[in-house]
Coordinates of C-alpha atoms and ligand atoms in Angstrom, one line a residue:
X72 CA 0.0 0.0 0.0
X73 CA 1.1 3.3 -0.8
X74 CA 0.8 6.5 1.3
X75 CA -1.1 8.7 -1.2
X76 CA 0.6 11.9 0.7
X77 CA 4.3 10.5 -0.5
X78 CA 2.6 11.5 -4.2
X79 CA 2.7 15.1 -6.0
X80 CA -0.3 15.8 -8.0
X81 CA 2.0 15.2 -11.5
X82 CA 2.3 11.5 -9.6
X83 CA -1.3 11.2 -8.6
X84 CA -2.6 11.8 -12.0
X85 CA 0.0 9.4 -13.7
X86 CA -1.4 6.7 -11.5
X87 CA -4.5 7.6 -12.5
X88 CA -4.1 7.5 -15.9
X89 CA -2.2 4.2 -16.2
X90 CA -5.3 2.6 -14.4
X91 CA -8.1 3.8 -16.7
X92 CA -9.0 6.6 -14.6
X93 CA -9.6 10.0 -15.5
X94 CA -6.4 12.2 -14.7
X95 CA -8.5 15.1 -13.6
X96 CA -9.7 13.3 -10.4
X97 CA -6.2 13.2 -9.2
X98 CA -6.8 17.2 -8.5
X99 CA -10.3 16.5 -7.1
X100 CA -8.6 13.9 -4.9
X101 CA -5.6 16.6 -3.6
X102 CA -8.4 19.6 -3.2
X103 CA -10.2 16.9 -0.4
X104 CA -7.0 16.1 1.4
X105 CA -5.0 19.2 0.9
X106 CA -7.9 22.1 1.0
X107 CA -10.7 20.1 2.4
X108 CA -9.3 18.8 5.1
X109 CA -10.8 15.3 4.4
X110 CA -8.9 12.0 5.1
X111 CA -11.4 9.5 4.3
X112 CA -12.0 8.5 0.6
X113 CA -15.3 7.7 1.1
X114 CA -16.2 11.0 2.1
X115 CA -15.0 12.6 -1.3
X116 CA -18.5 12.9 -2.6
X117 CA -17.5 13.9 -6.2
X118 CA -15.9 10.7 -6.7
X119 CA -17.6 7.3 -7.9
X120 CA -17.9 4.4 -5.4
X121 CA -15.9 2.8 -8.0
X122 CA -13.3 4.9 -8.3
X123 CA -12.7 5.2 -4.1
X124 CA -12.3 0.9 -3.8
X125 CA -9.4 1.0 -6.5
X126 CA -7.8 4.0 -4.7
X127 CA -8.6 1.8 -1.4
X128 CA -6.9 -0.4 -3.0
X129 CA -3.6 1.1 -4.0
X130 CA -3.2 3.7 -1.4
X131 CA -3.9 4.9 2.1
X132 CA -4.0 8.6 3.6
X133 CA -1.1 8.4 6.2
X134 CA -2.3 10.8 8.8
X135 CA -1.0 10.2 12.0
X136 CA -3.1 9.8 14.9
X137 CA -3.0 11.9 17.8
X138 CA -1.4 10.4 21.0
X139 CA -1.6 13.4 23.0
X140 CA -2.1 16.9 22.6
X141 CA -0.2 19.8 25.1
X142 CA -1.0 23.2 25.4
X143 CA 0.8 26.1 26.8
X144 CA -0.7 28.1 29.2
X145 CA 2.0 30.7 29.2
X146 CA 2.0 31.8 25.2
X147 CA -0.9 28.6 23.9
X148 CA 1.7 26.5 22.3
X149 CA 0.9 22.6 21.1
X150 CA 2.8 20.1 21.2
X151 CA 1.1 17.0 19.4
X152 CA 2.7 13.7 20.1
X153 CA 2.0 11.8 16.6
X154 CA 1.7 8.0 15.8
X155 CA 2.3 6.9 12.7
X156 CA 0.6 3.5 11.2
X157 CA 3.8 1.4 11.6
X158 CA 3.7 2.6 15.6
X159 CA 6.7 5.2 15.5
X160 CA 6.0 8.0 17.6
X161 CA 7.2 11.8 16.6
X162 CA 6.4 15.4 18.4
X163 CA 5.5 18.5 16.3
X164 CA 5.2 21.7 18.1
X165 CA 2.4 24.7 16.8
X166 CA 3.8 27.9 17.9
X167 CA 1.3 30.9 17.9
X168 CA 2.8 34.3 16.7
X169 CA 1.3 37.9 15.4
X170 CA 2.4 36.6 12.1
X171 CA 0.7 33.4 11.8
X172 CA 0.9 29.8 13.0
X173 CA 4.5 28.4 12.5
X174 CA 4.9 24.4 12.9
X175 CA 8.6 22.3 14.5
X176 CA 7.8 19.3 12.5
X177 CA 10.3 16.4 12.6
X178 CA 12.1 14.9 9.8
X179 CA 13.5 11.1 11.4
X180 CA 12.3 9.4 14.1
X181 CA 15.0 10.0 16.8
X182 CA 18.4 11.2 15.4
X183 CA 22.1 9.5 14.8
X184 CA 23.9 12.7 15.0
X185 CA 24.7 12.4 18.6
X186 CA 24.8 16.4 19.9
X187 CA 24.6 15.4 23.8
X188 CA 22.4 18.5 24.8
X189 CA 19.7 17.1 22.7
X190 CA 17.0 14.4 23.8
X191 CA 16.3 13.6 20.1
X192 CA 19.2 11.6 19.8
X193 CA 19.6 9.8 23.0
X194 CA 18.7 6.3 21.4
X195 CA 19.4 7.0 17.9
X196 CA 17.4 6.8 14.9
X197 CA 15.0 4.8 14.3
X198 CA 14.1 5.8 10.5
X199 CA 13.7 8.8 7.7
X200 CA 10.1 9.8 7.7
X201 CA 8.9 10.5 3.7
X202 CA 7.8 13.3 2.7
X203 CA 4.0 12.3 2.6
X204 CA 4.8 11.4 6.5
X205 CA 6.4 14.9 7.4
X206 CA 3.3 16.8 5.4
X207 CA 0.9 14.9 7.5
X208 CA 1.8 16.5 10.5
X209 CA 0.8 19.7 9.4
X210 CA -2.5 19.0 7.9
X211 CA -3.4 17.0 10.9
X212 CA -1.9 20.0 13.1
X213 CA -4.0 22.3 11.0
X214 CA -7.3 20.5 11.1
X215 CA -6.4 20.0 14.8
X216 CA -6.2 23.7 16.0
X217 CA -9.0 25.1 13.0
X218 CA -6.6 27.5 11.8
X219 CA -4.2 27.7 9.0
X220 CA -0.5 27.0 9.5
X221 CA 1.9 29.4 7.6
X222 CA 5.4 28.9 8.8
X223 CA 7.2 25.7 8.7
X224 CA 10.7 25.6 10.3
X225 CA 12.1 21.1 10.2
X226 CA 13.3 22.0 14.0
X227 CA 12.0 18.8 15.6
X228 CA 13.9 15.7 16.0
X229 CA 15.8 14.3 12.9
X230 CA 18.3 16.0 11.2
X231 CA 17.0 16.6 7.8
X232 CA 20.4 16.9 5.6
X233 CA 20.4 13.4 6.8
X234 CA 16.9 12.5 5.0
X235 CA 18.0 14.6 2.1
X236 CA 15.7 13.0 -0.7
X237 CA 12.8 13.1 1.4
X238 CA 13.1 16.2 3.0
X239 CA 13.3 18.1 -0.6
X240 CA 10.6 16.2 -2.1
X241 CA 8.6 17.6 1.3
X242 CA 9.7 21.0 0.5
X243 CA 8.8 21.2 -2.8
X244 CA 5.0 19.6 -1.9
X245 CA 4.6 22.6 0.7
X246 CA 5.6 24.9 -1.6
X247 CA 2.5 23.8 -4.2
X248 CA -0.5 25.4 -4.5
X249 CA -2.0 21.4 -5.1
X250 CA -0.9 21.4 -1.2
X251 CA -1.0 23.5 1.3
X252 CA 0.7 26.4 -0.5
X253 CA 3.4 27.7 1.9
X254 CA 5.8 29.6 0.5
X255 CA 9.9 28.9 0.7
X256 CA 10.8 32.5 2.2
X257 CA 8.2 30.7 5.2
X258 CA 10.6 27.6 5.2
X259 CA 13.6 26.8 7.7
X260 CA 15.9 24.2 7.4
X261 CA 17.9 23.1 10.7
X262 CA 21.1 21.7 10.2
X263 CA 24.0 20.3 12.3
X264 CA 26.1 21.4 9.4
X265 CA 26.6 18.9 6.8
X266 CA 28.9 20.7 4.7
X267 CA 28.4 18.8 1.6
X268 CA 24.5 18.5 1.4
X269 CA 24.4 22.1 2.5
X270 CA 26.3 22.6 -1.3
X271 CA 24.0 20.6 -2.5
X272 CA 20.7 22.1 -0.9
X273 CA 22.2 25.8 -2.3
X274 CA 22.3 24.2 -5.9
X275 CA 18.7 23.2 -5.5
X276 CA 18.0 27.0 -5.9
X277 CA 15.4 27.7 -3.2
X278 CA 14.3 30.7 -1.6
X279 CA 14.4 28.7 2.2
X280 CA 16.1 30.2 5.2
X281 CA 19.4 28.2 6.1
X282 CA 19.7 27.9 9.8
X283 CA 23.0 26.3 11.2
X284 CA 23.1 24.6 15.0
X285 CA 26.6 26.0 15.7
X286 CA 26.4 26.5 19.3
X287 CA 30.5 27.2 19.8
X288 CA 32.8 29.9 18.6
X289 CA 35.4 27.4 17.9
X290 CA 36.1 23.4 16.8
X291 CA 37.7 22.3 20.9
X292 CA 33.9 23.4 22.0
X293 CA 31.8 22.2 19.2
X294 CA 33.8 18.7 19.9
X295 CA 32.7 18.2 23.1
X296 CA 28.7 18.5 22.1
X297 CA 28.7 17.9 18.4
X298 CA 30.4 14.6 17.5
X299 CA 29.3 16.2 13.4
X300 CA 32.2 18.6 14.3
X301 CA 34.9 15.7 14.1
X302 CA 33.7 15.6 10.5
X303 CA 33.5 19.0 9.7
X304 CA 35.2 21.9 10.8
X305 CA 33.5 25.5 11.1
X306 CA 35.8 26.9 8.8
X307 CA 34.4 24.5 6.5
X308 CA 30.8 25.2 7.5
X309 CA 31.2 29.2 7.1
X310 CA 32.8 28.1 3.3
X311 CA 29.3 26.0 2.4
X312 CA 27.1 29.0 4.1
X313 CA 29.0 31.4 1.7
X314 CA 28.1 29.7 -1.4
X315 CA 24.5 28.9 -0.3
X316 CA 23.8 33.1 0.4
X317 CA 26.0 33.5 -2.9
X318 CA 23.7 31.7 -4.9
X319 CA 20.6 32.1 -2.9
X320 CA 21.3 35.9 -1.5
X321 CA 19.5 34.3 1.3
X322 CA 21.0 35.7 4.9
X323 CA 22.0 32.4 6.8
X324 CA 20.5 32.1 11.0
X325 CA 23.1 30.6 13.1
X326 CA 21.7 29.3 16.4
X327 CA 23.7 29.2 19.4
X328 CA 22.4 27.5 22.5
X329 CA 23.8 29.0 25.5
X330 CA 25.2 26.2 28.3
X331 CA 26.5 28.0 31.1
X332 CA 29.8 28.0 31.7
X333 CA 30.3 26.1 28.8
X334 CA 30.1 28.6 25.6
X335 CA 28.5 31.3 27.2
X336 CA 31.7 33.3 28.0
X337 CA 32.5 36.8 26.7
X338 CA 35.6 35.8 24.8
X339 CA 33.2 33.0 23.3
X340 CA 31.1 36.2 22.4
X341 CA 34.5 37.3 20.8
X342 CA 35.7 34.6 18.7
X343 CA 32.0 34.1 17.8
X344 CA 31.9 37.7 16.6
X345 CA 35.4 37.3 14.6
X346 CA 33.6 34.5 12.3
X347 CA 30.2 35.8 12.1
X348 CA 31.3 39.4 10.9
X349 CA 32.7 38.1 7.6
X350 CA 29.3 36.4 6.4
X351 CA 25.5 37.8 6.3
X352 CA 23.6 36.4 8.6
X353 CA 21.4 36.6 11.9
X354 CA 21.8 35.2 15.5
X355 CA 19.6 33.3 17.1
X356 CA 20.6 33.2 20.7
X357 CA 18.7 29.9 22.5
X358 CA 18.7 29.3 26.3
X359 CA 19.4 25.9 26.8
X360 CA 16.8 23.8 27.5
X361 CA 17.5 21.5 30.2
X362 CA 16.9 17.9 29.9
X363 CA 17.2 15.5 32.9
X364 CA 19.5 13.3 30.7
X365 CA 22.7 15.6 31.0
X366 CA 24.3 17.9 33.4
X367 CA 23.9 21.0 31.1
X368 CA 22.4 24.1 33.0
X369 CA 21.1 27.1 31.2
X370 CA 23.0 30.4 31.4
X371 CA 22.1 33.3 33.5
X372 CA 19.9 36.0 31.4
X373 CA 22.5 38.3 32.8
X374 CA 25.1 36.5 30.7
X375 CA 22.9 36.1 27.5
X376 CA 22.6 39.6 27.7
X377 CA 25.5 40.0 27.6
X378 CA 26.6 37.9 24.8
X379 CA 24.1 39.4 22.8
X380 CA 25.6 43.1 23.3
X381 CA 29.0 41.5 22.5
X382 CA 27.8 40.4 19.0
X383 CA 25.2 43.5 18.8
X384 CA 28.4 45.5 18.9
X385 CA 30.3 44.2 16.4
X386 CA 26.9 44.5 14.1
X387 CA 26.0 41.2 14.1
X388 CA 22.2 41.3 14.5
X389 CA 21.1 38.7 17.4
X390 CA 18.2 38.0 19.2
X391 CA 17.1 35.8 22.2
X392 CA 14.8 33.1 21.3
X393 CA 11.6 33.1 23.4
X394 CA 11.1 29.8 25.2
X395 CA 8.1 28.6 23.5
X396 CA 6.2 26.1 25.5
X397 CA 8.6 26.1 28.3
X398 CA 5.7 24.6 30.9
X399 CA 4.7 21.5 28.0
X400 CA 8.2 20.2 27.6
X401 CA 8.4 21.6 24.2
X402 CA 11.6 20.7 23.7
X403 CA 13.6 18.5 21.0
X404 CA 12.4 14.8 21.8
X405 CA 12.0 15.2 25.4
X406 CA 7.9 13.8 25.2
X407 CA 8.7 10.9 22.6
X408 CA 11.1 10.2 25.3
X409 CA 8.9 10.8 28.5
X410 CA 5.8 8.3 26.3
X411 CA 8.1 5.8 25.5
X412 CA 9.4 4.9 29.1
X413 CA 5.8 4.8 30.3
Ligands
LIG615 N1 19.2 18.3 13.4 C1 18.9 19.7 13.1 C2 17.5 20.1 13.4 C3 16.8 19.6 14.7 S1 17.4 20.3 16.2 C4 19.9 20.6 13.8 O1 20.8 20.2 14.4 O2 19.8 21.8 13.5 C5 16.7 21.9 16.3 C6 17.6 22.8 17.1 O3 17.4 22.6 18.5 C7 19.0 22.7 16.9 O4 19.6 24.0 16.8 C8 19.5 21.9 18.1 O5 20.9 22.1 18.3 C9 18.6 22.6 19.2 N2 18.6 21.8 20.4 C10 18.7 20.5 20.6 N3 18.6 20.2 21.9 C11 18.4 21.4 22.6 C12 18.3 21.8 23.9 N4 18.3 20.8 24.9 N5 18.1 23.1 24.2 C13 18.1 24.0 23.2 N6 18.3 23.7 21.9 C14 18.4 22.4 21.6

């Protein structure tokens, strides 16, 4: 059986037309899923009872269902716990801001890149997700909360350079008006900084924000936290991030969680500064998030002040990220993880 959200409409209506059906259903088909809302074939009424048992046959509409849904008291945030057919659990997070609805979908269940602040990857990874599988999140997200979602950022667990196939074929159904129409400037990619894919991605000639998980000023840090740092270096990072705003003349995001004592320092603010200045980008200062896994503490706001008016200074524009969620455990992986034990 096929998941009928791993097709594009160009896919949809080829299957339709090699089994004597009329290719213009395909769209009717996409409008009842994608527009509609509607995740049962029987209830597409402009279809023939004939035509819903062969596409019963073939395919099935891999929504996930809904474990458990959390919502923020402090700023209304959900986190849905999803379950897909084959058991695998994910998180997605809904984040409500002035602009619009903005989803943290996940790209793998669990992770293999190993950062040790992060709960994603604690046992490893488990498998990609498709592309039909990371779309269903949202619609099911959307129909959840009644509201239209506008903002995608692949945030959650997984690291999608890692899912590359999958994760562009996802983009690239987003960004159709078939779908749910959301366009690339409203697209953020999180990456631990695989050099070569992030080459790659930059060929693929998008209009999607880059963001980088950096999270040191220098390699001896990003070792102890990053075991992808062994593999790439940041000199070699800042190189890929070049070409992609060279041939995208999209401003990269670097995100730096702060770990006290750790790289929160103002000569990490510095050497941070040194790099940064040469390339266009944006800061994206995170608080740690503490997990009950690891020994990591969050820094003092007096010291991410601080940091921030160290880079500030040298015009590198920065901000603080606001704890979403803070009171749900909104975190990277830290619910999968919570479920799973029980
Ligand atoms: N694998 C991708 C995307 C998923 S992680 C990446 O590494 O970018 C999304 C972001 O959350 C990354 O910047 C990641 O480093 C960060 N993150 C992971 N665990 C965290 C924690 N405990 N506190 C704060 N940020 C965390």
């Amino acid at each position: 059986m096929i998941n009928i959200l791993d097709l594009d409409l160009k896919e949809l209506k080829k299957w339709m037309e090699d089994n004597g059906e009329s290719k213009f259903r395909a769209k009717q088909i996409f409008d009842w899923i994608y527009k509609k809302e509607v995740f049962q074939f029987e209830k597409m009424t402009n279809i023939s009872k004939q035509t819903i048992e062969r596409l019963k046959e073939a395919f099935y509409i891999g929504i996930p269902e809904v474990l458990e849904v959390f919502t923020s008291n402090i700023d209304n945030t959900k986190k849905f716990l999803f379950k897909y057919e084959d058991g695998n659990i994910i998180e997605s997070v809904v984040m409500r801001y002035s602009y619009g609805n903005s989803i943290c979908v996940s790209t793998q269940v669990g992770c293999r890149m190993g950062c040790k602040f992060c709960a994603s990857t604690i046992e490893g990874m488990v498998r990609n997700l498709t592309s039909g599988e990371i779309i269903a999140q949202i619609l099911k997200a959307q129909s959840e909360i009644g509201e239209r979602i506008s903002n995608i950022v692949l945030m959650g667990s997984g690291e999608p350079l890692d899912n590359y196939e999958n994760v562009l074929k996802f983009i690239n159904l987003v960004n159709s008006e078939d779908t749910v129409n959301i366009g690339q400037r409203h697209i953020t990619l999180s990456t631990c900084g695989i050099v070569p894919k992030i080459k790659e991605l930059a060929d693929e000639n998008f209009q999607i924000t880059l963001a980088i998980s950096l999270h040191a000023p220098n390699d001896k840090i990003r070792r102890n936290t990053m075991p992808i740092a062994n593999r790439y270096t940041i000199e070699e990072i800042m190189e890929a991030c070049k070409y992609y705003f060279n041939k995208t003349k999209r401003r990269i995001t670097f995100e730096y969680a702060l770990i006290k004592g750790f790289n929160d320092k103002e000569e990490n603010a510095r050497e941070l500064s040194f790099i940064l200045k040469k390339i266009n980008c944006h800061v994206n200062l995170i608080p740690i998030n503490e997990i009950k896994e690891n020994r990591y503490k969050k820094s003092e706001a007096h010291e991410i002040n601080k940091f921030k008016s160290i880079l500030t200074n040298e015009g590198i524009e920065t901000t603080i990220r606001r704890e979403m969620g803070s009171d749900i455990n909104a975190a990277c992986g830290q619910l999968r993880r919570k479920y799973m034990k029980q």
